[in-house]
PDB file of C-alpha atoms and ligand atoms in Angstrom:
ATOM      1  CA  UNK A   1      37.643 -63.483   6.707  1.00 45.00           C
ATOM      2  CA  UNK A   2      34.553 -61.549   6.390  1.00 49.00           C
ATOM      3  CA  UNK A   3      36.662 -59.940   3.522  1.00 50.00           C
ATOM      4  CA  UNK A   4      37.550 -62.747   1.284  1.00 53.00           C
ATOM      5  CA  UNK A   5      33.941 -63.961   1.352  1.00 54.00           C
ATOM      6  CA  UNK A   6      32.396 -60.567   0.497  1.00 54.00           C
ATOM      7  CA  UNK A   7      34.930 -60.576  -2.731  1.00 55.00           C
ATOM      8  CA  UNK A   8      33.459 -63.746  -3.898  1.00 67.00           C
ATOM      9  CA  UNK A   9      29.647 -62.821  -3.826  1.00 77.00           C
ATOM     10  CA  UNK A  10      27.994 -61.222  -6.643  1.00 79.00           C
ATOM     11  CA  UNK A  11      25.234 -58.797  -5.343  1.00 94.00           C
ATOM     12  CA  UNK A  12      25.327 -55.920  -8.145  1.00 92.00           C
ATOM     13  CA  UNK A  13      22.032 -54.355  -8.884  1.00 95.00           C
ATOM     14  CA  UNK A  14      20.796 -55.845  -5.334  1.00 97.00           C
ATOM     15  CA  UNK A  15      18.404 -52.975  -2.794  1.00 98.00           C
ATOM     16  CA  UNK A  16      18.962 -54.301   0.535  1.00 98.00           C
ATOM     17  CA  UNK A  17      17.480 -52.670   3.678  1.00 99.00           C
ATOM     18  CA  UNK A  18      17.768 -53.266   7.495  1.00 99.00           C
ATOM     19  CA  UNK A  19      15.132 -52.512  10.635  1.00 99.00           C
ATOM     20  CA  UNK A  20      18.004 -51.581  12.990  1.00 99.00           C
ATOM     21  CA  UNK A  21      15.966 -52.637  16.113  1.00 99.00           C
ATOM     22  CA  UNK A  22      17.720 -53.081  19.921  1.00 99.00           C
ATOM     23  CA  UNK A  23      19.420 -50.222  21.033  1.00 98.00           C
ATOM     24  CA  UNK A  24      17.241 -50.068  23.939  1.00 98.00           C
ATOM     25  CA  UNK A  25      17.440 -53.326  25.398  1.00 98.00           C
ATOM     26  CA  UNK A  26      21.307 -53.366  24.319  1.00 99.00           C
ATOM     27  CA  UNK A  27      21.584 -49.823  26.516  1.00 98.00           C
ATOM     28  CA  UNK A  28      19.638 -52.123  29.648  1.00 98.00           C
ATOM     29  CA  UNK A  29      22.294 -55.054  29.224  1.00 98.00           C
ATOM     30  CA  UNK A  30      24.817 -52.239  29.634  1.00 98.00           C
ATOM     31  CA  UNK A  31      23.695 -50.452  32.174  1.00 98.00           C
ATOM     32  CA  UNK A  32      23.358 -47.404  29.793  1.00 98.00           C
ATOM     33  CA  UNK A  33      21.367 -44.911  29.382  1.00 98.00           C
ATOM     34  CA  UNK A  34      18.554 -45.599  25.831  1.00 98.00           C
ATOM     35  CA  UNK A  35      21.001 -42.400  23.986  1.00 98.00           C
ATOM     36  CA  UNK A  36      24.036 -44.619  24.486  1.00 98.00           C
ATOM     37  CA  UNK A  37      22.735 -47.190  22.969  1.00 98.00           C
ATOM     38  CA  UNK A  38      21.703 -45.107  19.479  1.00 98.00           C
ATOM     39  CA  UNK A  39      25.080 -43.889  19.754  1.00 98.00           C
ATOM     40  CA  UNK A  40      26.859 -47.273  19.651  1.00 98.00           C
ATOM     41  CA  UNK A  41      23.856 -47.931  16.824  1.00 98.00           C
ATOM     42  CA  UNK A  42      25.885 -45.076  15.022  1.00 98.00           C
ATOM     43  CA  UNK A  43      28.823 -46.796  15.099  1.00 98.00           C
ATOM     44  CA  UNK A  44      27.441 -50.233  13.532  1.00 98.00           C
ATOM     45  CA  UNK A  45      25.697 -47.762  10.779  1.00 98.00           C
ATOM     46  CA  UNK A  46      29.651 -46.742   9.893  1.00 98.00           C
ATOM     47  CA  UNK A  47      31.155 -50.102   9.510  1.00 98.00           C
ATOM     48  CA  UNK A  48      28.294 -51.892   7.845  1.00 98.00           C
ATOM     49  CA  UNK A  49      27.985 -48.748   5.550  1.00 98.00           C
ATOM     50  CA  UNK A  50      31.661 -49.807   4.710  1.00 97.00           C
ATOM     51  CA  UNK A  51      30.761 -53.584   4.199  1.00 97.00           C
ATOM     52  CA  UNK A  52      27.969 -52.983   1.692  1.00 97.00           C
ATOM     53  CA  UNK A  53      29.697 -50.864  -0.146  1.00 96.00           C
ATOM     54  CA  UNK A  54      32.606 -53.882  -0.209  1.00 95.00           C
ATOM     55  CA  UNK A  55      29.925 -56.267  -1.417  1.00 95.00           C
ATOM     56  CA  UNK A  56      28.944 -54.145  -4.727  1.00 95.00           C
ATOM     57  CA  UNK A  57      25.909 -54.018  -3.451  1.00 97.00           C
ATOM     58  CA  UNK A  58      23.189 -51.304  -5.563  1.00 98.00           C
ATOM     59  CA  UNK A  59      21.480 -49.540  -2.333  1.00 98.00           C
ATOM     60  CA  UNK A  60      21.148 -49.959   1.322  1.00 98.00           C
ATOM     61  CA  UNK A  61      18.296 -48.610   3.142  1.00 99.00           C
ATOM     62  CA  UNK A  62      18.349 -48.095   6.780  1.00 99.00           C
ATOM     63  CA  UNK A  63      15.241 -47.408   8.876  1.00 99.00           C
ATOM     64  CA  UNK A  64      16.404 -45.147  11.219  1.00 98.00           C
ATOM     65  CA  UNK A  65      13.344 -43.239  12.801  1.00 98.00           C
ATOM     66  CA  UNK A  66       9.513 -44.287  12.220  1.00 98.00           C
ATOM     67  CA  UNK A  67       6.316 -42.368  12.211  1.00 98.00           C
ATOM     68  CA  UNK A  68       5.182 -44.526  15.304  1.00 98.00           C
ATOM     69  CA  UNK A  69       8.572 -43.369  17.027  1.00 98.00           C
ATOM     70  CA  UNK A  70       7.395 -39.650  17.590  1.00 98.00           C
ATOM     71  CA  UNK A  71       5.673 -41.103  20.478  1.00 98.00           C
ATOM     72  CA  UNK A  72       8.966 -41.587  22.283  1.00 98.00           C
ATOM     73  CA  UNK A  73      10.172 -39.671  25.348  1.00 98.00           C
ATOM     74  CA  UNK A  74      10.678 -36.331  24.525  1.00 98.00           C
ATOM     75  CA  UNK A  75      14.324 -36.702  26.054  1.00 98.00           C
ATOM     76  CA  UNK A  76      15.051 -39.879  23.785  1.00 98.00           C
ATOM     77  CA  UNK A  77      13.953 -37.677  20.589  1.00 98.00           C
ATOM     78  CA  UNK A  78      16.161 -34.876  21.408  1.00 98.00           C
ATOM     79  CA  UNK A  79      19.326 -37.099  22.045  1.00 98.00           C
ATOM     80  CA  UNK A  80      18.556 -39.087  18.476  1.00 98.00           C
ATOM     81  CA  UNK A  81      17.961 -35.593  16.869  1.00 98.00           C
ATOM     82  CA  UNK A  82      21.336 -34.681  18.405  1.00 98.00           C
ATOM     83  CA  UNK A  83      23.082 -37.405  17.118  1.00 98.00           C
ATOM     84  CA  UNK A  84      21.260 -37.361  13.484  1.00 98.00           C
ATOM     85  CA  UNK A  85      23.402 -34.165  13.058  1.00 98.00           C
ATOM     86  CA  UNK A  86      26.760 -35.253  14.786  1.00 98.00           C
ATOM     87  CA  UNK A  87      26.730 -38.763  12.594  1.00 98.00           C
ATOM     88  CA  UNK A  88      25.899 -35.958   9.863  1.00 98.00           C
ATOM     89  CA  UNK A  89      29.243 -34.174  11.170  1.00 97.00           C
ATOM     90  CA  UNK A  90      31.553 -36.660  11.711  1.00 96.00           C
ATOM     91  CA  UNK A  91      30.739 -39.537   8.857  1.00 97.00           C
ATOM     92  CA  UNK A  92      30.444 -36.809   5.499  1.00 98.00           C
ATOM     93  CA  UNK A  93      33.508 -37.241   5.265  1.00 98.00           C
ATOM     94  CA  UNK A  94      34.359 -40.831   5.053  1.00 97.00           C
ATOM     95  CA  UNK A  95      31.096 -41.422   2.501  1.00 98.00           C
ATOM     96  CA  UNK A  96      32.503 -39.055   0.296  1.00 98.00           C
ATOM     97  CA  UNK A  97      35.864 -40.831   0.367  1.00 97.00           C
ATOM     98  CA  UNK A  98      33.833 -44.208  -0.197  1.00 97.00           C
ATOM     99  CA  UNK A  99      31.072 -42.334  -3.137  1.00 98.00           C
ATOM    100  CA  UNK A 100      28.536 -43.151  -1.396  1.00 98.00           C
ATOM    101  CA  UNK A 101      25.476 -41.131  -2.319  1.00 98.00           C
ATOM    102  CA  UNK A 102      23.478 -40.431   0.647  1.00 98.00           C
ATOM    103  CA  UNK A 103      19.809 -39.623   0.549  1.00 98.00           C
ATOM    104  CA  UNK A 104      17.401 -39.474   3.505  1.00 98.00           C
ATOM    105  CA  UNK A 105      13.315 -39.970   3.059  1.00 98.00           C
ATOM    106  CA  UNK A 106      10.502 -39.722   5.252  1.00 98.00           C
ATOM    107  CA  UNK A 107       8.707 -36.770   7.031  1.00 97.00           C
ATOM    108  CA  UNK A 108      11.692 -35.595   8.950  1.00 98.00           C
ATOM    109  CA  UNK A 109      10.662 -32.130   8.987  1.00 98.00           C
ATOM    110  CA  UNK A 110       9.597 -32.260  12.301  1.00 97.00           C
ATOM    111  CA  UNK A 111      13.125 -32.683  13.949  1.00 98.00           C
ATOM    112  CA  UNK A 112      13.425 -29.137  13.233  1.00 98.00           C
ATOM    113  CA  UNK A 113      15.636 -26.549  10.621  1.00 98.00           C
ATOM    114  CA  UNK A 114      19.206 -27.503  11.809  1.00 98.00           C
ATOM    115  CA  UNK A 115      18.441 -31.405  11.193  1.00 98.00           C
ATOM    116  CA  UNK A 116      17.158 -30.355   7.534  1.00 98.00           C
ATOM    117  CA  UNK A 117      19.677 -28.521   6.486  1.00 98.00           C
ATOM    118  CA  UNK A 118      22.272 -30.009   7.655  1.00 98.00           C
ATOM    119  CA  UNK A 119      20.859 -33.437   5.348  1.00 98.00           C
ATOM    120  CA  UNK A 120      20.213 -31.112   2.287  1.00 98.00           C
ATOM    121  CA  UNK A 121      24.105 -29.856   2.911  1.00 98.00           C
ATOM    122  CA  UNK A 122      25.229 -33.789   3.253  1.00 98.00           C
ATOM    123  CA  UNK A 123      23.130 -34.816   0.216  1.00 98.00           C
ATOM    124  CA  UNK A 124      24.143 -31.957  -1.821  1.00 98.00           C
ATOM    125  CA  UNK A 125      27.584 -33.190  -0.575  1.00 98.00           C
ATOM    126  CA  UNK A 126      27.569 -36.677  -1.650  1.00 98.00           C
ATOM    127  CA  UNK A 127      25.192 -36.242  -4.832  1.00 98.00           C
ATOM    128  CA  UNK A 128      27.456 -38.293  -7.284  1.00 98.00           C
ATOM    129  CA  UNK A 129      26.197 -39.699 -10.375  1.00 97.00           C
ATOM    130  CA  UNK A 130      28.922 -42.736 -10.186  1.00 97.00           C
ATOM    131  CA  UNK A 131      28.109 -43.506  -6.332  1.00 98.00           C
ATOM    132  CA  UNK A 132      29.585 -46.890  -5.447  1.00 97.00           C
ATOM    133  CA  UNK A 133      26.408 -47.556  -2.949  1.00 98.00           C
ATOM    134  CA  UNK A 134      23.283 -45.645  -2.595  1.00 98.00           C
ATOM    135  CA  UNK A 135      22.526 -45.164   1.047  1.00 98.00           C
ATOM    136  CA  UNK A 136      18.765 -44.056   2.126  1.00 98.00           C
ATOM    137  CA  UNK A 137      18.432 -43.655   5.420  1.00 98.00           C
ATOM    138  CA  UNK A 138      14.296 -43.430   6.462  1.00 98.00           C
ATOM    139  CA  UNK A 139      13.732 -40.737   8.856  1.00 98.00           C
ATOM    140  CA  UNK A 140      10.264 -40.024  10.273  1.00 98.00           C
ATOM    141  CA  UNK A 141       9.122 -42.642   7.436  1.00 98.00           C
ATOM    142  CA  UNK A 142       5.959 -45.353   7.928  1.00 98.00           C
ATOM    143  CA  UNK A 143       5.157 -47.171   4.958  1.00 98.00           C
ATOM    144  CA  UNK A 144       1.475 -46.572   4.991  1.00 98.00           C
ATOM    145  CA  UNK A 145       1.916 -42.403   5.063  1.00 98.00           C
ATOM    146  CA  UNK A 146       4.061 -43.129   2.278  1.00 98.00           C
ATOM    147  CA  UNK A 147       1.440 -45.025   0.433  1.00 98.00           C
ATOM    148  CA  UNK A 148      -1.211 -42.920   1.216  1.00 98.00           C
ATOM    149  CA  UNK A 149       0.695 -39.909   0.139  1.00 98.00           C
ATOM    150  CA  UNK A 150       1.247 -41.684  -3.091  1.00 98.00           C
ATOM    151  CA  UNK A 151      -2.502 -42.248  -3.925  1.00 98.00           C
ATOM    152  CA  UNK A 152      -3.127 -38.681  -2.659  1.00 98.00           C
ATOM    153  CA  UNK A 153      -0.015 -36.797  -5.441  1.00 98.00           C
ATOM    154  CA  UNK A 154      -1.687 -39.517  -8.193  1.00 98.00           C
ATOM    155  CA  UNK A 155      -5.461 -38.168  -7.318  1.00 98.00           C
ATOM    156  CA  UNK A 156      -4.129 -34.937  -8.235  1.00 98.00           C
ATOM    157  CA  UNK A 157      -2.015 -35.620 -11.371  1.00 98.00           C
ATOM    158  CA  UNK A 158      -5.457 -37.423 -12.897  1.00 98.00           C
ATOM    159  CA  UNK A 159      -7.189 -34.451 -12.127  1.00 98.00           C
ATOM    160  CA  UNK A 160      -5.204 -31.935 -13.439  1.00 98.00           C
ATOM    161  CA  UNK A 161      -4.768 -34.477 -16.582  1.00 98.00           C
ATOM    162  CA  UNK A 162      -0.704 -34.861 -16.149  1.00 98.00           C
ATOM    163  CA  UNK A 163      -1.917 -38.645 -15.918  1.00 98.00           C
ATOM    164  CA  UNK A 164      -4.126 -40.527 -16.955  1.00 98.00           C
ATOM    165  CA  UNK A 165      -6.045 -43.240 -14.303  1.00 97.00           C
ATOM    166  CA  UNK A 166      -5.185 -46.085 -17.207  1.00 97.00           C
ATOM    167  CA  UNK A 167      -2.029 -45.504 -16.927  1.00 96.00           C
ATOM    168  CA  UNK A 168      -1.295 -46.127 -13.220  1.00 98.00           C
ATOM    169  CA  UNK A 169       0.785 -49.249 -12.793  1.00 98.00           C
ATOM    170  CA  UNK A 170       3.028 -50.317 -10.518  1.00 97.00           C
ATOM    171  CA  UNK A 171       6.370 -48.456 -12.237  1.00 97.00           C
ATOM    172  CA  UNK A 172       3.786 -45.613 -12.037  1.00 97.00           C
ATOM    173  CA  UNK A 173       3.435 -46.203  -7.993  1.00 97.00           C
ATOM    174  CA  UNK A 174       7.041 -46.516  -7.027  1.00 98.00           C
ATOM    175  CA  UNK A 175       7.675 -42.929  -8.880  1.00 98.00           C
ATOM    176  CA  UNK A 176       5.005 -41.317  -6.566  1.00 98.00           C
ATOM    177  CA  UNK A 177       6.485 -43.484  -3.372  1.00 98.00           C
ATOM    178  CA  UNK A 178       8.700 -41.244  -1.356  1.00 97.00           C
ATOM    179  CA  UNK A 179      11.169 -44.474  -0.292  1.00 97.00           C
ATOM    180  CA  UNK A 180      13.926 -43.890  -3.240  1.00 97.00           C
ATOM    181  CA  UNK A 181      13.925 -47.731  -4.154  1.00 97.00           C
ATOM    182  CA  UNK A 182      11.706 -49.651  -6.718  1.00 96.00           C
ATOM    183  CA  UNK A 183      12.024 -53.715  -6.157  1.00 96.00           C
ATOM    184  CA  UNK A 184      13.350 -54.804  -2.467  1.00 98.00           C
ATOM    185  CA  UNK A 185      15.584 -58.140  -2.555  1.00 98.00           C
ATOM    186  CA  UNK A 186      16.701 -58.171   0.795  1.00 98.00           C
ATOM    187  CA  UNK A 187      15.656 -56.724   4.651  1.00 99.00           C
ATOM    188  CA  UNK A 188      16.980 -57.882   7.445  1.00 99.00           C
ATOM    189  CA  UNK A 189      15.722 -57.172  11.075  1.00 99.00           C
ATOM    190  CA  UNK A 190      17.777 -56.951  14.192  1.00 99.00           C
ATOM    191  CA  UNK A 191      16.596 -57.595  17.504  1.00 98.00           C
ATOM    192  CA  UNK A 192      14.713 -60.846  17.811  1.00 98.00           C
ATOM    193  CA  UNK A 193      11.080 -59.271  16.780  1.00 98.00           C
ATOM    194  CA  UNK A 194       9.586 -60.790  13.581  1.00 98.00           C
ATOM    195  CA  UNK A 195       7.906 -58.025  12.201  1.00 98.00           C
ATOM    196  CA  UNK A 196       7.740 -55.468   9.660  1.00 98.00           C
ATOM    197  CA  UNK A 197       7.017 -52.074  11.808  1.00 98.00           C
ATOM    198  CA  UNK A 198       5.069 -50.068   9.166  1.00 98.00           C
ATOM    199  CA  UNK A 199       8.841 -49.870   7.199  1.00 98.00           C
ATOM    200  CA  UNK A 200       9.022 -50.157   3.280  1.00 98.00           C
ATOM    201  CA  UNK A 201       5.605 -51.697   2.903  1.00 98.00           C
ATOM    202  CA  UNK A 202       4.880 -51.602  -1.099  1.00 98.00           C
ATOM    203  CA  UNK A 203       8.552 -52.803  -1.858  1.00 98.00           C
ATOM    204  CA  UNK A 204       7.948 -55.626   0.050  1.00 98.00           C
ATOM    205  CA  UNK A 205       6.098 -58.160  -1.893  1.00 98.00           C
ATOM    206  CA  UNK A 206       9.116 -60.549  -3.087  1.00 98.00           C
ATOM    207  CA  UNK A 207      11.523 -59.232  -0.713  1.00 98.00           C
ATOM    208  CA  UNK A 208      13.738 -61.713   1.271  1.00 98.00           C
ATOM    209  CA  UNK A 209      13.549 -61.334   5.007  1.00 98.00           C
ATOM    210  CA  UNK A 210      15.926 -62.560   7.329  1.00 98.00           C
ATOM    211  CA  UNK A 211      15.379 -62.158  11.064  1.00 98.00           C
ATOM    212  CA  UNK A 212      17.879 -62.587  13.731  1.00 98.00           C
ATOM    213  CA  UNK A 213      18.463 -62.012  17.701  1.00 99.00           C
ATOM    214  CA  UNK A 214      21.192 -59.985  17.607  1.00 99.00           C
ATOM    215  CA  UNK A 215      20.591 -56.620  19.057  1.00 99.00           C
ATOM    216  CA  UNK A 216      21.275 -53.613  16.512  1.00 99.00           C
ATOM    217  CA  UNK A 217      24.516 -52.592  18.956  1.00 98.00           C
ATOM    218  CA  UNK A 218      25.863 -56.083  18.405  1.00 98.00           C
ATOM    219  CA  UNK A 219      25.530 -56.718  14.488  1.00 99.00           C
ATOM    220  CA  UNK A 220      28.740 -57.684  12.830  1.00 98.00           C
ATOM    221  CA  UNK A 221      30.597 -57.224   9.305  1.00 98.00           C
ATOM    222  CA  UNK A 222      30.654 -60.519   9.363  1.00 98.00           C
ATOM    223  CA  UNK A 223      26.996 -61.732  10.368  1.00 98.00           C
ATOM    224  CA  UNK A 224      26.020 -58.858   7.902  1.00 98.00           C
ATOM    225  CA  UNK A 225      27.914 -61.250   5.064  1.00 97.00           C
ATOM    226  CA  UNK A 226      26.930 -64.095   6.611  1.00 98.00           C
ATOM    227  CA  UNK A 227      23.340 -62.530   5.317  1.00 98.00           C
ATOM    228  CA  UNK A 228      23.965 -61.612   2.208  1.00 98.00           C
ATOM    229  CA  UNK A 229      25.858 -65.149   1.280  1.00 97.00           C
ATOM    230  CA  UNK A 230      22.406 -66.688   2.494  1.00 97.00           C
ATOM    231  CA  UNK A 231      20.514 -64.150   0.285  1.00 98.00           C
ATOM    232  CA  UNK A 232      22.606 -65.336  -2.750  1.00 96.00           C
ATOM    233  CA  UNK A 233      21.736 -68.899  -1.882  1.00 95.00           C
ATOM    234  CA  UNK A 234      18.095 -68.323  -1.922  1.00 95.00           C
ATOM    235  CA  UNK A 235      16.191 -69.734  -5.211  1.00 95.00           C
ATOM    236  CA  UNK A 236      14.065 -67.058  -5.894  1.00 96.00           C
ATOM    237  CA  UNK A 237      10.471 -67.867  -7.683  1.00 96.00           C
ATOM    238  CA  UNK A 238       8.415 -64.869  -8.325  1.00 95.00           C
ATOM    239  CA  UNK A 239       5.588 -67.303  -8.112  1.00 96.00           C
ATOM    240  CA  UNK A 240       6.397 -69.426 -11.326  1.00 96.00           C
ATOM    241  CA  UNK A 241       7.606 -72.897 -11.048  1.00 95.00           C
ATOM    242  CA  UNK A 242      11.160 -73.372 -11.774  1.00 88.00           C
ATOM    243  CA  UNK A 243      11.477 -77.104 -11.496  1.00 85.00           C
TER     244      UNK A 243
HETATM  245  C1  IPE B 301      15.839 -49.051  17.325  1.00 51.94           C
HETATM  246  O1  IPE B 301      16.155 -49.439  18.602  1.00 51.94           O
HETATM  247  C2  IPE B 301      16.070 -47.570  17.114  1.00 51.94           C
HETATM  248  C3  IPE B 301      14.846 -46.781  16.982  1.00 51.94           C
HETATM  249  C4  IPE B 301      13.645 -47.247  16.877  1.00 51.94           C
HETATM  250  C5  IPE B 301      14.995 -45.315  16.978  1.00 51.94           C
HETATM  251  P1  IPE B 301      15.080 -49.363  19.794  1.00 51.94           P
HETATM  252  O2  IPE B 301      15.303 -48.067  20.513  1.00 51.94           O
HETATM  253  O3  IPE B 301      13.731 -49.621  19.300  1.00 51.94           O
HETATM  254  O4  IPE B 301      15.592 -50.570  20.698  1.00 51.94           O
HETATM  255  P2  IPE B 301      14.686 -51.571  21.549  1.00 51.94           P
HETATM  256  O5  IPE B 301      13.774 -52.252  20.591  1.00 51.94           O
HETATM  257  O6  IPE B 301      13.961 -50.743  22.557  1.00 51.94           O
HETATM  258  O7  IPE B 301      15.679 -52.509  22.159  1.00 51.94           O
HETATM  259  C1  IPE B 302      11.361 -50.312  14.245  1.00 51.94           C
HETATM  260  O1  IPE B 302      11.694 -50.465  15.563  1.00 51.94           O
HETATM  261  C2  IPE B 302      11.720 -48.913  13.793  1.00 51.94           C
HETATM  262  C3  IPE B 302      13.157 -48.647  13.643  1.00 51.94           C
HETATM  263  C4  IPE B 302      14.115 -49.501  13.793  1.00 51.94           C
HETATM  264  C5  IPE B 302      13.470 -47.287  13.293  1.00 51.94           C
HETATM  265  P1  IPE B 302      10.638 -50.197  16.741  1.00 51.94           P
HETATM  266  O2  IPE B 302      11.338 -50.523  18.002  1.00 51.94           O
HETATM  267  O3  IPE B 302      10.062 -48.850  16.611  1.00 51.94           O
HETATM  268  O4  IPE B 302       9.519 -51.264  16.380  1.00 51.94           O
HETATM  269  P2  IPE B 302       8.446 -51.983  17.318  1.00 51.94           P
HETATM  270  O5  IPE B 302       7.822 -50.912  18.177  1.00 51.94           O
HETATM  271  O6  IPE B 302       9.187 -52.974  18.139  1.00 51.94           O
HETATM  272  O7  IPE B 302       7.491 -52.623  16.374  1.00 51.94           O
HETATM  273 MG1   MG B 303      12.691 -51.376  19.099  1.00 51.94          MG
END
């Protein structure tokens, strides 16, 4: 079902993104420990991967690991770095069967040499120039760092005289932005929680938000339509009056 109705929407050109919030509290309702719940995370990451890619859409990008998050559990951080490069591992494969192009942004540094290389190897990897889906996945990214980075690299370029402070508009900002997506049409948050979490926050300013309860562990190909067919029925203004 979730098929046939994907077929009929038309979401070319659309940058979606998703706050993939609940795998803790799913873990508790399981009886699991918080790493089996990002591991059954993984899993939802593969099949709605597959779905967006079905629906033509332009990007998807996934929040995966905030700035704020550092302040986990030190044992919580380890099993998520473990995973990062197992998902890496195991799921290559399959996105280059699909051309997906597969880019990650945010300050992931700090997870340590094996996690970096092995996403310069799977970006390397899936760097096509005919991807079906672009698929950013933030890592280590906050919204304001990335902002404030921005003003920081423009600073420079208008002292050194590569730019000129007239010149700074908003196409201007988005190059400096590390997140690899100008406009945002459409996030969607797991989880229950109605809130942004420091994720894409410049690309935000006409971007359609949907909330819902379901925990991250439970999302479906099929709510995950159920989305985007509500996106598509959305009148969108841009602040001018249509009527
Ligand atoms: C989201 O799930 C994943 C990350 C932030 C890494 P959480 O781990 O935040 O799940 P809850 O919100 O505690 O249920
Ligand atoms: C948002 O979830 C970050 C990610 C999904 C990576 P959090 O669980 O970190 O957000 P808060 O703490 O509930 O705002
Ligand atoms: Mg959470």
């Amino acid at each position: 079902m979730a098929e046939n109705k994907q077929s009929t929407l038309n979401l070319s050109g659309i940058n979606a993104a998703i706050i993939m919030d609940g795998n803790g509290r799913w873990a508790k309702k399981n009886a699991l420990n918080v790493t089996s719940g990002h591991e059954k995370g993984v899993d939802v990451v593969r099949q709605i991967v597959e779905s967006a890619a079905k629906a033509q859409i332009e990007s998807l990008s996934l929040y995966a690991f905030s700035t704020e998050n550092w302040s986990r559990p030190k044992k919580e951080i380890l099993g998520i770095k473990k995973l990062i490069i197992s998902a890496i591992d195991s799921q290559v494969p399959e996105l280059i069967d699909q051309k997906v192009r597969l880019n990650f942004f945010g300050d992931y540094a700090s997870f340590g040499d094996e996690v970096v290389s092995a996403i310069g190897q799977a970006e390397s990897a899936t760097a096509f120039e005919d991807s079906r889906l672009k698929l950013n996945i933030a890592l280590g990214y906050g919204g304001r760092a990335d902002i404030i980075e921005a003003t920081k690299l423009i600073s420079n370029d208008i002292k050194l005289e590569k730019l000129s402070a007239e010149d700074v508009s908003n196409e201007t900002f988005f190059k400096y932005l590390k997140a690899p997506i100008n406009e945002l049409d459409l996030l969607i948050r797991t989880g229950g929680d109605h809130r942004i979490s420091n994720f894409l926050l410049y690309h935000l300013a006409y971007t359609e938000i949907q909330f819902t309860n379901t925990l991250w562990p439970d999302f479906t190909e099929e709510e995950f339509v159920k989305c985007l067919e509500a996106f598509s029925n959305t009148e969108r203004r841009f602040g001018k009056r249509t009527d």
